[in-house]
Amino acid sequence: MARIEMFTGKGGVGKTTMSVATALQHAKTGKTLLISTDPSGSLSEIFSQRLDQQVISVAHNLEAVELTRALVLDLWREKFAEEIYTVLSSFLPVGRDIISYIEGAPGIEEEFMLDYLLTKFESGLYQTIVWDTAPTVTTLNLLFIQQLFYSHLTQAQKVYMKVKGVFNKVDPLALINKWRALTARIIELLQTETSAWVVANPERLPVEQALAIADSLTEFGIRVDGFILNKLLPFAVCRNHPFWLEKFQAQQKWRGKMLEAAAPRPVKEVPEMLGEMQVEGFLGKISDLLLG
Ligand SMILES: Nc1ncnc2c1ncn2[C@@H]1O[C@H](COP(=O)(O)OP(=O)(O)OP(=O)(O)O)[C@@H](O)[C@H]1O
Ligand SMILES: [Mg+2]
């Protein structure tokens, strides 16, 4: 069964770069899915293909998809809308526009992104799923909303028990229980099949955020594999220029703090690279650095 490897961290630190580099490496040994839940993801640009409509093969053994809001809602409608409408319209005088009202509810989009991940995991098609996430806060919301959903559904179950007589043809409890089971499976997927790499740059804010997100993930029950410190300036190019030397020293200070706070968890170091963020560009080099 597939393992899910997620990349998280502050905005712009290199999550997508590390996800693509890792996916390329995994694709050498087995079928791999690269999936982005960042609403402003850039996988389509990197692979020069539209990946926001469906899963597409982008290289040997490698498929990719960007879960945009539009795609997620389309899939949601296909899978759940009819069911919800049937239940609600059995006891409320509502039209089909109730479906778009519910779509706007907080948490639906997040819920469906994770349902999608679960479906791909359970398809058995992939050896590894690499998950490129949105910046920190959005991703943490995604996770904690699961627990909220679960407790809301538990409450809902109690409420519906009391008004059971109102429903004649449909059984809302069956729907609630199905959703509760689904949420429980998603939480289990995150806690037992998923592990995270937290990406940072050697500066104060990304380092502090990386350590905080690692704590939150641990609290949620997601295993943290370690940290990736990205865009380290090489000493050789900084040594002869006061501006770059100072920059180098500042980076080393935050590198030291990161190494100390991360221990015993590993920290992989990736230098600032020349060239383009392309498979033929530095992505291949980073891929070798991370896992080669
Ligand atoms: N080691 C590196 N050397 C040089 N440039 C890099 C390196 N890592 C990433 N970059 C560049 O930094 C920019 C940000 O990287 P990337 O898009 O991977 O970050 P991100 O964390 O996914 O950002 P976002 O939060 O916007 O999704 C990109 O232009 C990328 O090409
Ligand atoms: Mg990104």
PDB file of C-alpha atoms in Angstrom, residues 68-246:
ATOM      1  CA  THR A  68      -7.834  23.492  -7.012  1.00  0.00           C
ATOM      2  CA  ARG A  69     -11.028  24.711  -5.366  1.00  0.00           C
ATOM      3  CA  ALA A  70     -12.971  24.318  -8.616  1.00  0.00           C
ATOM      4  CA  LEU A  71     -11.824  20.733  -9.146  1.00  0.00           C
ATOM      5  CA  VAL A  72     -12.520  19.802  -5.549  1.00  0.00           C
ATOM      6  CA  LEU A  73     -16.047  21.219  -5.664  1.00  0.00           C
ATOM      7  CA  ASP A  74     -16.823  19.481  -8.963  1.00  0.00           C
ATOM      8  CA  LEU A  75     -15.789  16.159  -7.516  1.00  0.00           C
ATOM      9  CA  TRP A  76     -17.680  16.868  -4.313  1.00  0.00           C
ATOM     10  CA  ARG A  77     -20.877  17.530  -6.247  1.00  0.00           C
ATOM     11  CA  GLU A  78     -20.481  14.294  -8.154  1.00  0.00           C
ATOM     12  CA  LYS A  79     -19.950  12.256  -5.043  1.00  0.00           C
ATOM     13  CA  PHE A  80     -22.103  13.772  -2.301  1.00  0.00           C
ATOM     14  CA  ALA A  81     -24.504  16.456  -3.556  1.00  0.00           C
ATOM     15  CA  GLU A  82     -27.383  14.177  -4.577  1.00  0.00           C
ATOM     16  CA  GLU A  83     -27.302  12.313  -1.311  1.00  0.00           C
ATOM     17  CA  ILE A  84     -27.392  15.480   0.758  1.00  0.00           C
ATOM     18  CA  TYR A  85     -30.182  16.935  -1.312  1.00  0.00           C
ATOM     19  CA  THR A  86     -32.278  13.790  -0.924  1.00  0.00           C
ATOM     20  CA  VAL A  87     -31.920  13.832   2.833  1.00  0.00           C
ATOM     21  CA  LEU A  88     -32.557  17.545   3.289  1.00  0.00           C
ATOM     22  CA  SER A  89     -35.468  17.800   0.866  1.00  0.00           C
ATOM     23  CA  SER A  90     -37.212  14.912   2.594  1.00  0.00           C
ATOM     24  CA  PHE A  91     -38.055  17.094   5.566  1.00  0.00           C
ATOM     25  CA  LEU A  92     -37.328  20.702   4.524  1.00  0.00           C
ATOM     26  CA  PRO A  93     -38.964  22.704   1.751  1.00  0.00           C
ATOM     27  CA  VAL A  94     -35.656  23.274  -0.076  1.00  0.00           C
ATOM     28  CA  GLY A  95     -34.721  23.463  -3.739  1.00  0.00           C
ATOM     29  CA  ARG A  96     -31.543  22.257  -5.371  1.00  0.00           C
ATOM     30  CA  ASP A  97     -29.835  25.557  -4.616  1.00  0.00           C
ATOM     31  CA  ILE A  98     -29.299  24.167  -1.124  1.00  0.00           C
ATOM     32  CA  ILE A  99     -26.392  22.253  -2.692  1.00  0.00           C
ATOM     33  CA  SER A 100     -24.427  25.378  -3.557  1.00  0.00           C
ATOM     34  CA  TYR A 101     -25.252  26.789  -0.133  1.00  0.00           C
ATOM     35  CA  ILE A 102     -23.690  23.780   1.551  1.00  0.00           C
ATOM     36  CA  GLU A 103     -20.663  23.899  -0.733  1.00  0.00           C
ATOM     37  CA  GLY A 104     -19.828  27.259   0.762  1.00  0.00           C
ATOM     38  CA  ALA A 105     -19.760  25.890   4.305  1.00  0.00           C
ATOM     39  CA  PRO A 106     -16.408  26.083   6.046  1.00  0.00           C
ATOM     40  CA  GLY A 107     -14.524  22.840   5.948  1.00  0.00           C
ATOM     41  CA  ILE A 108     -16.235  21.229   2.953  1.00  0.00           C
ATOM     42  CA  GLU A 109     -13.383  21.965   0.589  1.00  0.00           C
ATOM     43  CA  GLU A 110     -10.788  20.750   3.064  1.00  0.00           C
ATOM     44  CA  GLU A 111     -12.811  17.672   3.830  1.00  0.00           C
ATOM     45  CA  PHE A 112     -13.008  16.794   0.200  1.00  0.00           C
ATOM     46  CA  MET A 113      -9.305  17.344  -0.465  1.00  0.00           C
ATOM     47  CA  LEU A 114      -8.525  14.760   2.160  1.00  0.00           C
ATOM     48  CA  ASP A 115     -11.243  12.432   0.900  1.00  0.00           C
ATOM     49  CA  TYR A 116      -9.548  12.631  -2.500  1.00  0.00           C
ATOM     50  CA  LEU A 117      -6.202  11.768  -0.937  1.00  0.00           C
ATOM     51  CA  LEU A 118      -7.806   8.803   0.818  1.00  0.00           C
ATOM     52  CA  THR A 119      -9.377   7.587  -2.431  1.00  0.00           C
ATOM     53  CA  LYS A 120      -6.024   7.724  -4.216  1.00  0.00           C
ATOM     54  CA  PHE A 121      -4.356   5.949  -1.332  1.00  0.00           C
ATOM     55  CA  GLU A 122      -6.950   3.197  -1.311  1.00  0.00           C
ATOM     56  CA  SER A 123      -6.844   2.770  -5.090  1.00  0.00           C
ATOM     57  CA  GLY A 124      -3.698   0.709  -4.576  1.00  0.00           C
ATOM     58  CA  LEU A 125      -2.272   2.194  -7.796  1.00  0.00           C
ATOM     59  CA  TYR A 126       0.672   3.950  -6.198  1.00  0.00           C
ATOM     60  CA  GLN A 127       3.730   2.921  -4.260  1.00  0.00           C
ATOM     61  CA  THR A 128       4.159   6.435  -2.899  1.00  0.00           C
ATOM     62  CA  ILE A 129       2.038   9.565  -2.788  1.00  0.00           C
ATOM     63  CA  VAL A 130       3.968  12.825  -2.455  1.00  0.00           C
ATOM     64  CA  TRP A 131       1.835  15.616  -1.053  1.00  0.00           C
ATOM     65  CA  ASP A 132       2.804  19.225  -1.729  1.00  0.00           C
ATOM     66  CA  THR A 133       0.842  21.328   0.755  1.00  0.00           C
ATOM     67  CA  ALA A 134      -0.285  24.926   0.996  1.00  0.00           C
ATOM     68  CA  PRO A 135       1.655  27.166   3.411  1.00  0.00           C
ATOM     69  CA  THR A 136       1.510  26.321   7.103  1.00  0.00           C
ATOM     70  CA  VAL A 137      -1.734  27.791   8.410  1.00  0.00           C
ATOM     71  CA  THR A 138      -3.956  26.461   5.619  1.00  0.00           C
ATOM     72  CA  THR A 139      -2.527  22.994   6.028  1.00  0.00           C
ATOM     73  CA  LEU A 140      -2.950  22.976   9.775  1.00  0.00           C
ATOM     74  CA  ASN A 141      -6.566  24.084   9.351  1.00  0.00           C
ATOM     75  CA  LEU A 142      -7.018  21.215   6.943  1.00  0.00           C
ATOM     76  CA  LEU A 143      -5.904  18.809   9.617  1.00  0.00           C
ATOM     77  CA  PHE A 144      -7.671  20.243  12.625  1.00  0.00           C
ATOM     78  CA  ILE A 145     -10.933  20.627  10.725  1.00  0.00           C
ATOM     79  CA  GLN A 146     -11.027  16.833  10.566  1.00  0.00           C
ATOM     80  CA  GLN A 147     -11.301  16.611  14.295  1.00  0.00           C
ATOM     81  CA  LEU A 148     -13.948  19.361  14.380  1.00  0.00           C
ATOM     82  CA  PHE A 149     -15.919  17.572  11.693  1.00  0.00           C
ATOM     83  CA  TYR A 150     -15.753  14.379  13.629  1.00  0.00           C
ATOM     84  CA  SER A 151     -17.104  15.867  16.824  1.00  0.00           C
ATOM     85  CA  HIS A 152     -19.807  17.802  14.923  1.00  0.00           C
ATOM     86  CA  LEU A 153     -20.968  14.623  13.264  1.00  0.00           C
ATOM     87  CA  THR A 154     -21.072  12.901  16.621  1.00  0.00           C
ATOM     88  CA  GLN A 155     -23.276  15.744  17.898  1.00  0.00           C
ATOM     89  CA  ALA A 156     -25.426  15.609  14.768  1.00  0.00           C
ATOM     90  CA  GLN A 157     -26.008  11.952  15.362  1.00  0.00           C
ATOM     91  CA  LYS A 158     -27.525  12.722  18.762  1.00  0.00           C
ATOM     92  CA  VAL A 159     -29.704  15.528  17.384  1.00  0.00           C
ATOM     93  CA  TYR A 160     -31.093  13.386  14.564  1.00  0.00           C
ATOM     94  CA  MET A 161     -31.860  10.564  16.948  1.00  0.00           C
ATOM     95  CA  LYS A 162     -34.285  12.919  18.680  1.00  0.00           C
ATOM     96  CA  VAL A 163     -36.117  14.020  15.543  1.00  0.00           C
ATOM     97  CA  LYS A 164     -36.047  10.673  13.783  1.00  0.00           C
ATOM     98  CA  GLY A 165     -39.849  10.585  13.361  1.00  0.00           C
ATOM     99  CA  VAL A 166     -39.749  13.523  10.926  1.00  0.00           C
ATOM    100  CA  PHE A 167     -38.054  11.497   8.191  1.00  0.00           C
ATOM    101  CA  ASN A 168     -40.189   9.089   6.319  1.00  0.00           C
ATOM    102  CA  LYS A 169     -38.351   7.715   3.334  1.00  0.00           C
ATOM    103  CA  VAL A 170     -34.695   8.489   3.957  1.00  0.00           C
ATOM    104  CA  ASP A 171     -32.427   7.785   6.846  1.00  0.00           C
ATOM    105  CA  PRO A 172     -30.211  10.745   7.679  1.00  0.00           C
ATOM    106  CA  LEU A 173     -28.457   8.744  10.340  1.00  0.00           C
ATOM    107  CA  ALA A 174     -27.064   6.442   7.714  1.00  0.00           C
ATOM    108  CA  LEU A 175     -25.565   9.450   5.936  1.00  0.00           C
ATOM    109  CA  ILE A 176     -24.177  10.935   9.133  1.00  0.00           C
ATOM    110  CA  ASN A 177     -22.670   7.634  10.140  1.00  0.00           C
ATOM    111  CA  LYS A 178     -21.123   7.213   6.730  1.00  0.00           C
ATOM    112  CA  TRP A 179     -19.495  10.632   6.986  1.00  0.00           C
ATOM    113  CA  ARG A 180     -18.341   9.970  10.481  1.00  0.00           C
ATOM    114  CA  ALA A 181     -16.700   6.758   9.361  1.00  0.00           C
ATOM    115  CA  LEU A 182     -15.097   8.592   6.440  1.00  0.00           C
ATOM    116  CA  THR A 183     -13.681  11.289   8.721  1.00  0.00           C
ATOM    117  CA  ALA A 184     -12.366   8.652  11.085  1.00  0.00           C
ATOM    118  CA  ARG A 185     -10.651   6.902   8.157  1.00  0.00           C
ATOM    119  CA  ILE A 186      -9.077  10.175   7.032  1.00  0.00           C
ATOM    120  CA  ILE A 187      -7.721  10.853  10.513  1.00  0.00           C
ATOM    121  CA  GLU A 188      -6.359   7.322  10.629  1.00  0.00           C
ATOM    122  CA  LEU A 189      -4.754   7.763   7.203  1.00  0.00           C
ATOM    123  CA  LEU A 190      -2.979  10.885   8.418  1.00  0.00           C
ATOM    124  CA  GLN A 191      -1.880   9.310  11.663  1.00  0.00           C
ATOM    125  CA  THR A 192      -0.733   5.939  10.392  1.00  0.00           C
ATOM    126  CA  GLU A 193       0.244   6.254   6.724  1.00  0.00           C
ATOM    127  CA  THR A 194       1.511   9.811   6.468  1.00  0.00           C
ATOM    128  CA  SER A 195       4.800  11.370   7.450  1.00  0.00           C
ATOM    129  CA  ALA A 196       6.021  14.910   7.007  1.00  0.00           C
ATOM    130  CA  TRP A 197       9.129  16.815   6.026  1.00  0.00           C
ATOM    131  CA  VAL A 198       9.105  20.405   7.200  1.00  0.00           C
ATOM    132  CA  VAL A 199      10.931  22.787   4.883  1.00  0.00           C
ATOM    133  CA  ALA A 200      12.619  26.016   6.035  1.00  0.00           C
ATOM    134  CA  ASN A 201      15.124  28.581   4.854  1.00  0.00           C
ATOM    135  CA  PRO A 202      17.988  29.593   7.160  1.00  0.00           C
ATOM    136  CA  GLU A 203      16.256  32.727   8.478  1.00  0.00           C
ATOM    137  CA  ARG A 204      14.331  33.524  11.635  1.00  0.00           C
ATOM    138  CA  LEU A 205      10.692  33.329  10.466  1.00  0.00           C
ATOM    139  CA  PRO A 206      10.881  30.131   8.387  1.00  0.00           C
ATOM    140  CA  VAL A 207      12.904  28.367  11.092  1.00  0.00           C
ATOM    141  CA  GLU A 208      10.554  29.396  13.889  1.00  0.00           C
ATOM    142  CA  GLN A 209       7.530  28.455  11.817  1.00  0.00           C
ATOM    143  CA  ALA A 210       9.051  25.110  10.870  1.00  0.00           C
ATOM    144  CA  LEU A 211       9.614  24.192  14.507  1.00  0.00           C
ATOM    145  CA  ALA A 212       6.084  25.281  15.434  1.00  0.00           C
ATOM    146  CA  ILE A 213       4.472  23.337  12.598  1.00  0.00           C
ATOM    147  CA  ALA A 214       6.474  20.245  13.525  1.00  0.00           C
ATOM    148  CA  ASP A 215       5.025  20.516  17.043  1.00  0.00           C
ATOM    149  CA  SER A 216       1.492  20.878  15.687  1.00  0.00           C
ATOM    150  CA  LEU A 217       1.906  17.890  13.394  1.00  0.00           C
ATOM    151  CA  THR A 218       3.251  15.803  16.241  1.00  0.00           C
ATOM    152  CA  GLU A 219       0.331  16.903  18.388  1.00  0.00           C
ATOM    153  CA  PHE A 220      -2.078  15.870  15.634  1.00  0.00           C
ATOM    154  CA  GLY A 221      -0.362  12.508  15.428  1.00  0.00           C
ATOM    155  CA  ILE A 222       1.474  12.879  12.115  1.00  0.00           C
ATOM    156  CA  ARG A 223       5.020  11.563  12.188  1.00  0.00           C
ATOM    157  CA  VAL A 224       7.653  14.199  11.383  1.00  0.00           C
ATOM    158  CA  ASP A 225      10.504  12.582   9.413  1.00  0.00           C
ATOM    159  CA  GLY A 226      12.697  15.646   9.725  1.00  0.00           C
ATOM    160  CA  PHE A 227      13.482  19.071   8.333  1.00  0.00           C
ATOM    161  CA  ILE A 228      14.901  20.355   5.067  1.00  0.00           C
ATOM    162  CA  LEU A 229      16.956  23.514   5.301  1.00  0.00           C
ATOM    163  CA  ASN A 230      16.817  24.983   1.813  1.00  0.00           C
ATOM    164  CA  LYS A 231      18.744  27.733   0.002  1.00  0.00           C
ATOM    165  CA  LEU A 232      21.904  27.694   2.080  1.00  0.00           C
ATOM    166  CA  LEU A 233      24.506  29.995   0.557  1.00  0.00           C
ATOM    167  CA  PRO A 234      27.839  28.221  -0.107  1.00  0.00           C
ATOM    168  CA  PHE A 235      30.793  29.738   1.784  1.00  0.00           C
ATOM    169  CA  ALA A 236      32.997  29.650  -1.305  1.00  0.00           C
ATOM    170  CA  VAL A 237      30.826  32.194  -3.131  1.00  0.00           C
ATOM    171  CA  CYS A 238      30.396  34.454  -0.084  1.00  0.00           C
ATOM    172  CA  ARG A 239      33.894  34.584   1.380  1.00  0.00           C
ATOM    173  CA  ASN A 240      35.261  37.434  -0.721  1.00  0.00           C
ATOM    174  CA  HIS A 241      32.350  39.847  -0.546  1.00  0.00           C
ATOM    175  CA  PRO A 242      31.332  41.684   2.656  1.00  0.00           C
ATOM    176  CA  PHE A 243      27.604  41.724   1.805  1.00  0.00           C
ATOM    177  CA  TRP A 244      27.419  38.007   1.008  1.00  0.00           C
ATOM    178  CA  LEU A 245      29.731  37.106   3.861  1.00  0.00           C
ATOM    179  CA  GLU A 246      27.393  38.805   6.320  1.00  0.00           C
TER     180      GLU A 246
END
